[in-house]
Each structure stands twice: as C-alpha cells, then as structure tokens.
Short mmCIF file of C-alpha atoms and ligand atoms in Angstrom, two decimals:
data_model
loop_
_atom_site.label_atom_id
_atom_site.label_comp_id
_atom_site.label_asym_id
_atom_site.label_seq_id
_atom_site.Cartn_x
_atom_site.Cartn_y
_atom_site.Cartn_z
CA UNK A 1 -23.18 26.97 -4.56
CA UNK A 2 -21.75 24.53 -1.97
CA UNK A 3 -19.33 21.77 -1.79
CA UNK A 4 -19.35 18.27 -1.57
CA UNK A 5 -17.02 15.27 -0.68
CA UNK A 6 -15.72 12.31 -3.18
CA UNK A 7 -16.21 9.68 -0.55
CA UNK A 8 -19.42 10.76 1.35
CA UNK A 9 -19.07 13.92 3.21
CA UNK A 10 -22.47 15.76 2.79
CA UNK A 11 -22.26 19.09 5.20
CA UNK A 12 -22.84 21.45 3.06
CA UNK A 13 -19.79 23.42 2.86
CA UNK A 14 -18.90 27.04 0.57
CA UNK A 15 -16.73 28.06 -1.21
CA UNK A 16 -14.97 29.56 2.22
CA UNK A 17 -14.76 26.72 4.03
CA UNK A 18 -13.61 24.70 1.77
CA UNK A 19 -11.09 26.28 0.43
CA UNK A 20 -10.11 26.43 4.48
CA UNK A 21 -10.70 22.82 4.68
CA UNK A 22 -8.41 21.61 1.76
CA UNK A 23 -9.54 18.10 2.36
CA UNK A 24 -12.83 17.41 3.41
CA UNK A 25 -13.32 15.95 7.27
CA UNK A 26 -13.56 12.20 6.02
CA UNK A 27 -10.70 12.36 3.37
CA UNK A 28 -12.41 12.63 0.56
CA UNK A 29 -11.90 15.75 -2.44
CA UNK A 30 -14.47 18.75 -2.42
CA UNK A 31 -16.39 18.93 -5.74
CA UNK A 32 -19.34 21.17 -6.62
CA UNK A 33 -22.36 19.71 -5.21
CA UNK A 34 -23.82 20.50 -8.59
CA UNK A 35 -21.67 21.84 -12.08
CA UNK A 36 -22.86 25.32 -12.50
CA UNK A 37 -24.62 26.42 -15.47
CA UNK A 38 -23.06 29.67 -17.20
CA UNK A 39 -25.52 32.37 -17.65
CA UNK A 40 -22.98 34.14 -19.71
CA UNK A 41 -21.38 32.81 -23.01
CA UNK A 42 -17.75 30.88 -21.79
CA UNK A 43 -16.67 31.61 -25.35
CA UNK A 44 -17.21 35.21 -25.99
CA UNK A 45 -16.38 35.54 -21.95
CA UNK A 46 -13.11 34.32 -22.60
CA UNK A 47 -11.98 36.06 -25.72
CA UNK A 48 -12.45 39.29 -24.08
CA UNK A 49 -10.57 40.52 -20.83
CA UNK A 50 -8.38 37.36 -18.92
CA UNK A 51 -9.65 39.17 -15.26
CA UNK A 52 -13.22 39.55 -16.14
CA UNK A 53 -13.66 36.58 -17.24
CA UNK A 54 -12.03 35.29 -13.97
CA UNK A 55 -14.08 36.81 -11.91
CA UNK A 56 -17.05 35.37 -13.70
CA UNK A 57 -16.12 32.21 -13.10
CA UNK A 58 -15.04 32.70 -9.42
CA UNK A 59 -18.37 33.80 -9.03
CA UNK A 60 -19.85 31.11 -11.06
CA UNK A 61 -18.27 28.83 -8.36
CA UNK A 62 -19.65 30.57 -5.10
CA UNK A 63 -16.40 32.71 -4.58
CA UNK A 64 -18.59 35.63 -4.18
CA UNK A 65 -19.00 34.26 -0.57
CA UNK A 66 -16.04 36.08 0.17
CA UNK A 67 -16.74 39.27 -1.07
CA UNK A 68 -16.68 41.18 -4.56
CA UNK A 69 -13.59 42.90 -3.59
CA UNK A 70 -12.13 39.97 -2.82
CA UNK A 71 -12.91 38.43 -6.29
CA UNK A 72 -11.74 41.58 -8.10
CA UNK A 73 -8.20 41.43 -6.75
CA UNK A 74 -7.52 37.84 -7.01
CA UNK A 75 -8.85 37.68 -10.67
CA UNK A 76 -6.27 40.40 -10.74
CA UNK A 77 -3.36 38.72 -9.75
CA UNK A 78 -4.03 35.71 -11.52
CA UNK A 79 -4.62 37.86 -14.75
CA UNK A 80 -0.85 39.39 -14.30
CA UNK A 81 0.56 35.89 -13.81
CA UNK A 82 -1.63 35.08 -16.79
CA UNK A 83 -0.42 37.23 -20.14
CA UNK A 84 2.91 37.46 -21.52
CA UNK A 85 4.99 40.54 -21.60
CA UNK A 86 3.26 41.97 -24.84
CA UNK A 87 -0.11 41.73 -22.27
CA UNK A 88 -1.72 38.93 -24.67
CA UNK A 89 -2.73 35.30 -23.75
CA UNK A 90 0.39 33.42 -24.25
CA UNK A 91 -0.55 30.78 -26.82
CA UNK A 92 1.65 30.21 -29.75
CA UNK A 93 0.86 28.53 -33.07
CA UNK A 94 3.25 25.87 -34.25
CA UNK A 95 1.48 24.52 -36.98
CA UNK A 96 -1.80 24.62 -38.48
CA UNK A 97 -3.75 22.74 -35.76
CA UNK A 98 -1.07 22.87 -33.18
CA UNK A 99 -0.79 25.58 -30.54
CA UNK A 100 1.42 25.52 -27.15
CA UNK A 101 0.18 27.81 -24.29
CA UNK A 102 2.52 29.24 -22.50
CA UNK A 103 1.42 29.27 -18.77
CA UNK A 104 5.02 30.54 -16.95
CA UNK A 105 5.21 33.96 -17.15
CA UNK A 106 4.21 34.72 -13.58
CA UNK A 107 6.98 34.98 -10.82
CA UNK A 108 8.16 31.57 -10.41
CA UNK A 109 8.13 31.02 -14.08
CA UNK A 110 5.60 28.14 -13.68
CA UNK A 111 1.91 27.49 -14.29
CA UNK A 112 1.15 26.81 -10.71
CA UNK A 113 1.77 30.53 -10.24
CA UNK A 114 -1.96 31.35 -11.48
CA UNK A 115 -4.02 29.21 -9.45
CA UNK A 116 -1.50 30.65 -5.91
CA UNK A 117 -1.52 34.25 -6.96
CA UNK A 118 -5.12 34.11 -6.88
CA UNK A 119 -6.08 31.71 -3.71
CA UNK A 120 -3.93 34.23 -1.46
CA UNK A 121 -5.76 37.60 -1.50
CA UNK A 122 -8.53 34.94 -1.30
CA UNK A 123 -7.81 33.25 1.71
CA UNK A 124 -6.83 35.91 3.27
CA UNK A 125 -10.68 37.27 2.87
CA UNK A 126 -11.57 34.16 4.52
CA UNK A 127 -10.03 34.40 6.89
CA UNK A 128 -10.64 37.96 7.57
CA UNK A 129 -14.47 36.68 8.25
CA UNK A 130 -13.31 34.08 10.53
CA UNK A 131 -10.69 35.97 12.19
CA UNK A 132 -8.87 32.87 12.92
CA UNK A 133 -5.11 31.37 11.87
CA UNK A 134 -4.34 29.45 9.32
CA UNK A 135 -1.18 27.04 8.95
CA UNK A 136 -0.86 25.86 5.04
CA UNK A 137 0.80 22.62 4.49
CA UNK A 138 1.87 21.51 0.93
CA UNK A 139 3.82 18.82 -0.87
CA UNK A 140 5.76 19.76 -3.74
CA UNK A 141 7.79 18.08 -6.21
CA UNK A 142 8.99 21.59 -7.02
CA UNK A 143 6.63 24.12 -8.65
CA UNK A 144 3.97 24.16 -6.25
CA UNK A 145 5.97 24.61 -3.62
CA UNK A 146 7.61 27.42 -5.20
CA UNK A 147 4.55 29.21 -6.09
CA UNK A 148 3.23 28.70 -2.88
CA UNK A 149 5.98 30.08 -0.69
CA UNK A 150 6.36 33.39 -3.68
CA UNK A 151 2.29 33.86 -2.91
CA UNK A 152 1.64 33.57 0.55
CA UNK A 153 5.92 34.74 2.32
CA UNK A 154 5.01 37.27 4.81
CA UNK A 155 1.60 36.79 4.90
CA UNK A 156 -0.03 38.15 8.39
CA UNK A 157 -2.54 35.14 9.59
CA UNK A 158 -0.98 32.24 7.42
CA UNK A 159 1.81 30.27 8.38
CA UNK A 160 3.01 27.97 5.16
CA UNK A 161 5.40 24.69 5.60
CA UNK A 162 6.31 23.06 2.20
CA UNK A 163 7.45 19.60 1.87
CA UNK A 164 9.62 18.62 -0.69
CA UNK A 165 11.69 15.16 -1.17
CA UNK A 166 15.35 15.82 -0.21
CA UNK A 167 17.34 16.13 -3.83
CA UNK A 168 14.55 15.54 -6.08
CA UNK A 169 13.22 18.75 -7.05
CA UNK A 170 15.71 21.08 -9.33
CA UNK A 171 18.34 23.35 -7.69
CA UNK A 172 16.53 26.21 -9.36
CA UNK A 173 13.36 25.13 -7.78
CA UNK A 174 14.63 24.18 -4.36
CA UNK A 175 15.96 27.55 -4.55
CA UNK A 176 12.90 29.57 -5.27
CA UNK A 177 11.61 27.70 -2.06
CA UNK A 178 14.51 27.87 0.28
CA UNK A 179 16.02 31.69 -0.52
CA UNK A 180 12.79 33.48 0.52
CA UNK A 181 13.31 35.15 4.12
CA UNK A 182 10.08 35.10 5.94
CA UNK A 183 8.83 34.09 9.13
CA UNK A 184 5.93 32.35 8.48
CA UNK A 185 7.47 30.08 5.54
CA UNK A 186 9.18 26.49 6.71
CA UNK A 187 10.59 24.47 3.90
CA UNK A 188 10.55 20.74 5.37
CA UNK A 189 12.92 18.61 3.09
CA UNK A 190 11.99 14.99 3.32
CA UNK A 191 14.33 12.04 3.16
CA UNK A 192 11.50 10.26 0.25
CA UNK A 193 9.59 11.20 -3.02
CA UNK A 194 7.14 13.84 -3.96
CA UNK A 195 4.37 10.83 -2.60
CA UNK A 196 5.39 9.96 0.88
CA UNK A 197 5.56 14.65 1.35
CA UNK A 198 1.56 14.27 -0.28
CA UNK A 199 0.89 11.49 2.57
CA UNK A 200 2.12 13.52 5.15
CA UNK A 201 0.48 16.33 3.91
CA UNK A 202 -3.16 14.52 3.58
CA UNK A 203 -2.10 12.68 7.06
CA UNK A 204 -1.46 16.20 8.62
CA UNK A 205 -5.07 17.59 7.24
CA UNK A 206 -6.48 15.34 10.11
CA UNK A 207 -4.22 15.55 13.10
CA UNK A 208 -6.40 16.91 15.78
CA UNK A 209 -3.67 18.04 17.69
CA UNK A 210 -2.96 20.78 15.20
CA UNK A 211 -6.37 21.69 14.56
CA UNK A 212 -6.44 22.87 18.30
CA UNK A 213 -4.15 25.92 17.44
CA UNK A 214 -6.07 27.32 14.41
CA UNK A 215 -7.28 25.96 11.23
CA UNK A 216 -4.99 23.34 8.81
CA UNK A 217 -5.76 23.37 5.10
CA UNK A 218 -3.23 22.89 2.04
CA UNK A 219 -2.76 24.79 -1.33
CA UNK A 220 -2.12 21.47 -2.92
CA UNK A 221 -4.66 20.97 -5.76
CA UNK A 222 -6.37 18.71 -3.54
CA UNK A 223 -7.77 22.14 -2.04
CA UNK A 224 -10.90 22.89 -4.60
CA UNK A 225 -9.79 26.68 -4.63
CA UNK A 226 -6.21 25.75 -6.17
CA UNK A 227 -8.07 23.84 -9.06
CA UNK A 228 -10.61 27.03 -9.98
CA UNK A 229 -7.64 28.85 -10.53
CA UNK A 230 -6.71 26.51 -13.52
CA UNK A 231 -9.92 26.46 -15.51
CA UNK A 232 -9.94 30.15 -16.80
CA UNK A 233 -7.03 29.60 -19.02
CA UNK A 234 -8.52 26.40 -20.72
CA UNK A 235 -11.22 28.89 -21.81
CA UNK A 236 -9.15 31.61 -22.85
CA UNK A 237 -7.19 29.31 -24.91
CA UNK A 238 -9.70 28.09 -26.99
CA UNK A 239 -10.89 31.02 -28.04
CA UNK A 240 -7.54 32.82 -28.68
CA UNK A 241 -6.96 29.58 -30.94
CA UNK A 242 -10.28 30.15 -32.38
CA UNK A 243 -11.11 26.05 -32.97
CA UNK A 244 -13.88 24.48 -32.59
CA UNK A 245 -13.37 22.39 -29.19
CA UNK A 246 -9.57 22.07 -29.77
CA UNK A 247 -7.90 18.82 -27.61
CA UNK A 248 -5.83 19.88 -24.49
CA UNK A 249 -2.81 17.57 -23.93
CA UNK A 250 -1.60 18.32 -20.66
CA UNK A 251 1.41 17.53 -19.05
CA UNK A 252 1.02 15.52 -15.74
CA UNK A 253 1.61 15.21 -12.57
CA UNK A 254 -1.03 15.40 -9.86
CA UNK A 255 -3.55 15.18 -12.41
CA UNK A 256 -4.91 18.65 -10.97
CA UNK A 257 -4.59 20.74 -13.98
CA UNK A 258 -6.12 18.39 -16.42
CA UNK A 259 -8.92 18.24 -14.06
CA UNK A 260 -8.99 21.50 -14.25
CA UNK A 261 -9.48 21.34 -18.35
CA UNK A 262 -11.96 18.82 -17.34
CA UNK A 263 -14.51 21.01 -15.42
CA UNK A 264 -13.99 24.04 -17.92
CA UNK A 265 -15.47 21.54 -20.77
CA UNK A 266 -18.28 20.16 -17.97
CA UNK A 267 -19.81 23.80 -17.89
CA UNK A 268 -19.77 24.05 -21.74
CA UNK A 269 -16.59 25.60 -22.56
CA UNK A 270 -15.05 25.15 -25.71
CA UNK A 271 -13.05 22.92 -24.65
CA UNK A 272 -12.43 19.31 -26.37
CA UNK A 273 -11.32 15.97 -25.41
CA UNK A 274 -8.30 15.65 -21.89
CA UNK A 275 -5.62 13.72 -22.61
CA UNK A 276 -2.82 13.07 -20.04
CA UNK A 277 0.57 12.85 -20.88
CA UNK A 278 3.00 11.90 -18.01
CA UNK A 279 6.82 10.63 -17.71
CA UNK A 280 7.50 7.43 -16.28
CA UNK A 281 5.75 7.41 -13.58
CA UNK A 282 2.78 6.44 -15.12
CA UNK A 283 0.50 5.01 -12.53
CA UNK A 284 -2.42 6.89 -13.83
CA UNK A 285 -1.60 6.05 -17.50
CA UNK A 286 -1.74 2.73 -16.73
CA UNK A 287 -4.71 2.80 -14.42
CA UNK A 288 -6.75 4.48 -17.33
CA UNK A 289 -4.99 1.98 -19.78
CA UNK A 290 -5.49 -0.82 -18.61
CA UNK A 291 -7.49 -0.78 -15.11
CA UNK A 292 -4.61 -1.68 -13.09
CA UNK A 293 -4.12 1.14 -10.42
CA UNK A 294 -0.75 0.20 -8.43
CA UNK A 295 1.48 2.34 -6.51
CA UNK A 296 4.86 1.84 -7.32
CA UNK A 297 7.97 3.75 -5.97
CA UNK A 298 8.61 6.99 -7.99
CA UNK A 299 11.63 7.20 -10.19
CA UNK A 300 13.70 10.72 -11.15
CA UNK A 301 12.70 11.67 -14.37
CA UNK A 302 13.47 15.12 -16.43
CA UNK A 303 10.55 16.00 -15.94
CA UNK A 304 10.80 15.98 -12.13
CA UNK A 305 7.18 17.68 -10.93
CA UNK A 306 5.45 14.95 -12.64
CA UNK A 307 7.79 12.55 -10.53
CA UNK A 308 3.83 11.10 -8.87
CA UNK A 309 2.81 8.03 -8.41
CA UNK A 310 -0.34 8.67 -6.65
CA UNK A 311 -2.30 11.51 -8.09
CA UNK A 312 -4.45 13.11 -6.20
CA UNK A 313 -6.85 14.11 -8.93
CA UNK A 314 -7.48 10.69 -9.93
CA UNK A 315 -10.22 10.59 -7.40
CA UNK A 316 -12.11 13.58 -8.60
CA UNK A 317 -12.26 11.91 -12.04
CA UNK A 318 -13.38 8.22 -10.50
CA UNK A 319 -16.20 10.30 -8.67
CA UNK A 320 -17.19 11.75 -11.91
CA UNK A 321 -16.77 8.70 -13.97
CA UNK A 322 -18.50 6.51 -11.44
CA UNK A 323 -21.48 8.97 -11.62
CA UNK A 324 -20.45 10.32 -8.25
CA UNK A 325 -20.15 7.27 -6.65
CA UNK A 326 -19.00 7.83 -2.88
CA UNK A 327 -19.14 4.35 -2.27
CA UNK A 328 -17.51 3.34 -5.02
CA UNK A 329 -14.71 6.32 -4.85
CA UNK A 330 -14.46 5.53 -1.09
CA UNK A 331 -14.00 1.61 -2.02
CA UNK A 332 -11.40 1.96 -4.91
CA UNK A 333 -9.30 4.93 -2.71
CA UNK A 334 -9.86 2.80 0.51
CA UNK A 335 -8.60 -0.25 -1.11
CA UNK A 336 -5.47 1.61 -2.41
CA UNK A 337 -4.36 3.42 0.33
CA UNK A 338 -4.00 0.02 1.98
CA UNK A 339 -2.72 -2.53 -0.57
CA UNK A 340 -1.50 -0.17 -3.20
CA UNK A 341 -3.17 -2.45 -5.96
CA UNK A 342 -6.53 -1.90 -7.15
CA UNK A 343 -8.14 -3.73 -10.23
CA UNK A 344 -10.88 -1.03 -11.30
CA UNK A 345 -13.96 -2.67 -12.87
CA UNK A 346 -14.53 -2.54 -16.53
CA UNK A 347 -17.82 -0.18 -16.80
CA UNK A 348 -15.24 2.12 -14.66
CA UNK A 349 -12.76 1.82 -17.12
CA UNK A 350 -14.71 2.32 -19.56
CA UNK A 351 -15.88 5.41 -18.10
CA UNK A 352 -12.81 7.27 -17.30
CA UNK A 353 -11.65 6.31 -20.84
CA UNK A 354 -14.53 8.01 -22.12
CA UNK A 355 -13.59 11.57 -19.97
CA UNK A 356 -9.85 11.30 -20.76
CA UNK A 357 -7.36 9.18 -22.23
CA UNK A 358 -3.63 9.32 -21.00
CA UNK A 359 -0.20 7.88 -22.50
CA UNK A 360 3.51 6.97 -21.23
CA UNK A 361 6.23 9.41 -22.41
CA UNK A 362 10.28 8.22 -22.37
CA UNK A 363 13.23 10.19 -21.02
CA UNK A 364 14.19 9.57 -24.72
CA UNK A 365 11.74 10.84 -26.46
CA UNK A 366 11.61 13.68 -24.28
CA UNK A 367 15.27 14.54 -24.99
CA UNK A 368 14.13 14.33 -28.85
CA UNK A 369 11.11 16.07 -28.09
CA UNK A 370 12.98 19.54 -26.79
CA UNK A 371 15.50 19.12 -29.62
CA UNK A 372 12.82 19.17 -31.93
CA UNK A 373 11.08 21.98 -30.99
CA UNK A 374 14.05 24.29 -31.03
CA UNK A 375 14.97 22.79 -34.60
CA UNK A 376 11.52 23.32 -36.14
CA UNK A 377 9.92 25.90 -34.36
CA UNK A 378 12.67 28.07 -32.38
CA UNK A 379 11.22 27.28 -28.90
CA UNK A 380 13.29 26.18 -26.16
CA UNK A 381 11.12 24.17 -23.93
CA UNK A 382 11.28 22.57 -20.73
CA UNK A 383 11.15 18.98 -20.12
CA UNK A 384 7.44 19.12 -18.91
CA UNK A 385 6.31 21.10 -21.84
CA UNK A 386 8.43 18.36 -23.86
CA UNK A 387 6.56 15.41 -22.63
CA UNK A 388 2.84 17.14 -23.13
CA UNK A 389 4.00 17.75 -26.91
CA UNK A 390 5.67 14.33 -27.78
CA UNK A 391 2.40 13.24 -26.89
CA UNK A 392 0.30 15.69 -28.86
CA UNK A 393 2.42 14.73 -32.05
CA UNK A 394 1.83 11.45 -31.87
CA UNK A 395 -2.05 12.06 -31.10
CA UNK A 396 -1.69 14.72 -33.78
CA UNK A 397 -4.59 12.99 -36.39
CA UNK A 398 -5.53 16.59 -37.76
CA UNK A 399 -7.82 17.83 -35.18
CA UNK A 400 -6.95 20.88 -33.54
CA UNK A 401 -4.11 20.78 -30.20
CA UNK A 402 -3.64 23.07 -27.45
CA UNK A 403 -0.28 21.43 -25.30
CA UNK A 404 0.19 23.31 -22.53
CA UNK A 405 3.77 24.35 -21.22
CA UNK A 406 3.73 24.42 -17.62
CA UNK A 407 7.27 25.89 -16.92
CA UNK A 408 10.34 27.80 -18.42
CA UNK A 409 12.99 26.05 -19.43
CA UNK A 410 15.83 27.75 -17.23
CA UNK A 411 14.15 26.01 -14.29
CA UNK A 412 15.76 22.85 -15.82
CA UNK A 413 19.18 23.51 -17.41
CA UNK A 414 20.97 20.54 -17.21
CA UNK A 415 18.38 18.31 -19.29
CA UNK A 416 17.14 21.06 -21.49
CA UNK A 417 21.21 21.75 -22.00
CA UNK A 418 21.95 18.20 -22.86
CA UNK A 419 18.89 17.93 -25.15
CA UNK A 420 19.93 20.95 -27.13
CA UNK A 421 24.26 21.11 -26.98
CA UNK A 422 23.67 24.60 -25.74
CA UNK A 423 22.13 26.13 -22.22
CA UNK A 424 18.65 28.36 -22.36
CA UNK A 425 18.77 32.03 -21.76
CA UNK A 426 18.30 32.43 -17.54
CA UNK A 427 15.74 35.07 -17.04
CA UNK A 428 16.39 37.80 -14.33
CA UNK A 429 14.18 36.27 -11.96
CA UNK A 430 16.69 33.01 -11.78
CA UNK A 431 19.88 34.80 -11.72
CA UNK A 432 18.51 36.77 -8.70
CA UNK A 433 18.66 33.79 -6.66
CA UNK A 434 22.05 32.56 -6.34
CA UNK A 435 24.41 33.53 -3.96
CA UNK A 436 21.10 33.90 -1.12
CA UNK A 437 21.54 31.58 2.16
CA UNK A 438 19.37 28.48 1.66
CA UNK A 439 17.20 27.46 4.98
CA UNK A 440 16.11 23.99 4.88
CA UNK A 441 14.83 22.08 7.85
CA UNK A 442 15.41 17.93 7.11
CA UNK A 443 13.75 15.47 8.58
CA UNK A 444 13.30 11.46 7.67
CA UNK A 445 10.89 9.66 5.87
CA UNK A 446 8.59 9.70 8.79
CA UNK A 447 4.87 11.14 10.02
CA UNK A 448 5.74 11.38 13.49
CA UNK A 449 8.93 13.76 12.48
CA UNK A 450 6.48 15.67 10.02
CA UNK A 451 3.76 16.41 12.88
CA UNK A 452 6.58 17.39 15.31
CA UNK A 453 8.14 19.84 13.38
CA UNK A 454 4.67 21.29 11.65
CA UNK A 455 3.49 21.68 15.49
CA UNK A 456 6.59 23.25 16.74
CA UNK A 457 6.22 25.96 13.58
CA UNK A 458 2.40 26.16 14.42
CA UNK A 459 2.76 26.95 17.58
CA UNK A 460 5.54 29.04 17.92
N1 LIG B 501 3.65 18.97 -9.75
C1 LIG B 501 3.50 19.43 -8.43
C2 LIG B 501 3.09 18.38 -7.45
C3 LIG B 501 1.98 18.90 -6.57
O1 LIG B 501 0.87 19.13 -7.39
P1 LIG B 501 -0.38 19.99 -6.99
O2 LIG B 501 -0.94 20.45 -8.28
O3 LIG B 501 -1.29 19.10 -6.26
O4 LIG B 501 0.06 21.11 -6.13
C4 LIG B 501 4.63 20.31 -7.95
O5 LIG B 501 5.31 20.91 -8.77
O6 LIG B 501 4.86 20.43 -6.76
#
C-alpha cells in the first residue's frame, strides 16, 4: 500500500513516510494510491473487539510497515481513548433512529484524542527505523492542539510546537495546552485565527531551512496517519447501532473527521450518507451549496474548534469528487490560495454533492440545541456536539442518525452554562488544571516570526 499526492506528487511513498511527511513535497494531501479492499467483513470486524478491529484496519492501510508491535500498541491506546468507563462503545440512543456517539472520553475529553493516542507509539516506530528527529508542528483551534501536546509531552526524538490564535480557543483548552511541563512541547500563541496558525503550519512543512536539522511533519489531519485514526469508530458505530448504513452528521471543522466517515464507507463499511454540519464559518457549506469557495475572515463562534474557514480536508474530497483529478485539485487549491475566491464548476458540484452534503448552523439554534437535549434526553452537550445534532434533527426524515459528539461539555462552560441556567459537572481531569503556571510564547500574525521561533526550538 503506498501513498499518493492530491495535486500530482507520484513517489511512491508508505505508510512511514508519509505519516513523516505530513504534507506531501509539492503541497498537496497524501491519499491511498488505491482504496483497499477488506478481506475481512468491516461489519462483523467492528462489532467485536474496538483494538482488533483497529489493527485490522491499520494494517489494511500499510501500517504494518512499521511493525506488528507497533500496530498492537497504538490500536491499544486508541482503543482506551475509545470506550466509555463501563468499557463499551460510547453511542447512546436518543430516539428510535437517532444515536449520539460519544467520542471524549480519552484524556483531553475530546475526539481528537483517538486519532493522537494512536499516531504517537506510531511515529515513534518510525522513527526508530530512521533514527532521525522529528519536530511536529500543528495548528489548533483548541482540541488538536490539546491532544497533541497530552500524546506526544516528553517524547524522546519529537519536538512538538502548537499554534493556536491568541484568545480564541477556550481557557479550558488553552490550558490543557499551556500547563503541561515538558521540554520538547512549545505552545506558539498567534496574534490571528485558527487559519492564518494552519498557513504557517503548511508554510513551515516546506521551509528548507528546517528540514536541514531533522525531519518536519504535522499531526494536523492534513497528516494521512491522523485521519486513519478516525475511521475505526465510524465502523464500530454502525454496528453497535445495528442500522442498515445509518447517516453520520458530523460536526465540522477541518473537515478531517468527516473525511474520515468518508473513507470508512469507500472500503464498504456500513456506513451511510456524510453530512457536514458547521457554525458560521461556513466556507465549506457554502462551497458544497452553492459552488462558491471564498475565504472569508473567521468569526468566534460557541463552537470555537470549528472557528475554519479554510478546511483542509476539502481537498481530499475535490480529489475524490473530481475522480482524482491532480490537475484539477491543483487548479481549484492553486487558484484559492491566491485570490481566495474560486467558482467550482458544476459537474464538480455536482460531484461533491453527491459524496456529502453540508448545512449552516446559528449561535441560536445552537443555544436551543444544548437546551434541548438536556430537556428531552438528560444530556448535557457541548456546543460542537450541539451544532452536529441541530442539524441531524432537521435532516431527521426517518432514516437512521449517528451525530457524533466530539467534546465534553466542561471544556465550554460559559456557553453550555448560558444555554442551560446552570454550569455542567467539571470532570477531575479539568479541575486538575487550574492553579498550574501557563507558558505561552506570543508572537504576531507573521511567517517570518513563526519560522524564527520554530527554528530557535528546533535547534536548541
Ligand atoms: N478543530 C481543530 C482544528 C484542527 O483540525 P485538525 O483535525 O486538522 O487537527 C482543533 O480543535 O484544533
């Protein structure tokens, strides 16, 4: 199994390297160079054991490359960040064709927590073959970088620097981040939004300079690795729901997770139609909508890690929808990155509409959203999960709904507080972190300051 690039790149690459790469050399998104074919049933696979059936799919996927030992103990750790605390896949019936899955019961109470849990014993393998360094660089808008620095703090050949925009992630969040004491963590706070940290980040990928002192990659979903990490769950949902191809409406952000849904029903899981449900900043909404991609300036919403305006992802689906076009991918990304205004053509259109449809959600109807779920179903949800199921009730025509809740709601008191008139429970894991000293290292909205400071970590 190799690895191929969205706008061209055609080394063949595995698993290892890219998943060391995180971006491919000309920009572009790995992919499989081919969707594998299960040899096993994804059904029965995935009603059975969360780990095994992880480490099927890893393998599936060419992550064998690094070892079986290597496979076993990240399927592992993703399996413990997986199940709830009675052990069971966390997905909750609310009515009779509506389920939530509950995806935040690993250690920073978020969903990213599966995909990081597993990539680090795994990069560390591949490393281990190469016996070089690796520095990490991520963008967050709060969970990933979170997740990230829980996963990989103290980690012997990885050094990790996290970007995340100056006041815009919640104080829980920022302090999951900036509380950890290691050495080889920086947390970079950026005087922007979540989408000038991701151009840094992608900008950074390429900088020669640092590639001279060991290898650069990212554990941003734009790294293929981070997305494998998300597909398992799609499959064990479905069959712990036990409909036939149930819809996943999935909250959004960098569109990385309902990618991930994606490529779980492309190798004939039972898994049904993608729908995308984001906040206000709905560039991809409206770019699947109504063809009009256009970068806009984020805005603070509730729902603050889908604050993105300029989802990654969204490439990985044109390449798929424009039957793995690199041209075409190259042409429509290309065009964007320099006028921020695309017009995608209508067979395009058509074609991403046909692999997932995606709608706006309101601050309002959020609000209404996490009030209703606590009235009629006793669940105290957080403004991410709220969004995802406003979206699945109005989409709710009878067929069978898996919305997936991406984080606890304690990571987002003051909205979730307003919503209901009283505050959710805080979970041991957030009351641990006050009173810690925060480290934070500022810098403007600026490349030049982000290379500086990455190469003064790197190198030091
Ligand atoms: N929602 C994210 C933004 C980054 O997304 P990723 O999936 O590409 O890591 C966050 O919480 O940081």
């Amino acid at each position: 199994m190799n690895y191929i690039g969205t706008r061209g790149f055609r080394e063949p690459r595995t698993f290892a390297g890219a998943l060391l790469d995180g971006l491919a050399p000309d920009g572009g998104l790995y992919v499989p160079e081919t969707y594998p074919t299960p040899s096993f049933d994804l059904t029965a696979a995935s009603a059975g054991d969360y780990g095994l059936l992880t480490e099927k799919l890893l393998t599936l996927f060419g992550v064998d490359v690094l070892g079986a030992e290597a496979v076993q103990k990240a399927a592992a750790r993703t399996k413990a960040a997986f199940l709830n605390d009675a052990g069971k896949t966390p997905l909750v019936q609310v009515e009779d064709n509506l389920w939530i899955l509950e995806l935040w019961h690993g250690p920073t109470l978020a969903f990213k927590d599966m995909a990081m849990q597993m990539i680090a014993p795994l990069t560390d393998a591949a490393l281990a073959q190469t016996g070089e360094k690796l520095t990490l660089v991520t963008a967050t808008s709060g969970d990933t970088g979170a997740a990230a620095v829980r996963a990989f703090a103290g980690s012997e050949h990885v050094k990790l620097v996290v970007f995340h925009p100056l006041g815009r992630v919640s104080p829980v969040q920022r302090l999951q981040m900036t509380t950890v004491e290691a050495d080889n963590v920086l947390n970079i706070g950026v005087e922007g939004d979540f989408d000038d940290c991701q151009r840094m980040v992608k900008r950074l990928l390429g900088e020669e300079e640092l590639k001279q002192n060991g290898l650069i990659s990212s554990v941003n979903s734009i790294n293929w690795g981070r997305l494998l990490g998300q597909v398992p769950y799609y499959l064990a949902a479905a069959a712990a729901s036990g409909a036939e191809k149930p819809e996943f409406v999935v909250p959004t952000g960098n569109f990385g997770d309902a990618f991930a849904g994606w490529v779980g029903r492309k190798i004939g899981g039972n898994v049904g139609h993608i729908h995308a449900a984001v906040n206000r900043n709905d560039a991809l909404a409206q770019a699947i909508n109504t063809g009009h991609y256009v970068r806009h300036q984020a805005v603070e919403t509730a729902s603050v890690s889908m604050d993105v305006q300029a989802p990654s992802n969204f490439e990985r689906l044109v390449f798929e929808a424009s039957n793995r076009s690199a041209e075409g991918t190259k042409g429509v990304f290309d065009n964007f990155n320099a006028t921020g205004n695309v017009h995608l053509s209508g067979d395009l259109q058509d074609a991403l509409r046909a692999q997932v449809t995606a709608s706006t959600i309101s601050e309002e109807e959020t609000a209404q959203t996490i009030k209703y779920a606590h009235d009629k179903w006793g669940k105290v949800i957080c403004p991410h999960t709220a969004v995802a199921i406003a979206a699945a009730l109005k989409r709710n025509d009878g067929q069978p709904i898996i919305a997936l809740s991406t984080a606890h709601a304690a990571k987002f008191p003051d909205f979730v507080t307003k919503a209901l008139g009283f505050a959710p429970e805080v979970p041991e894991a957030i009351q641990k972190l006050h009173g810690h000293k925060e480290t934070i290292h500022s810098i403007r909205n600026d490349e030049f300051a982000a290379l500086e400071a990455v190469k003064a970590f790197a190198h030091g």
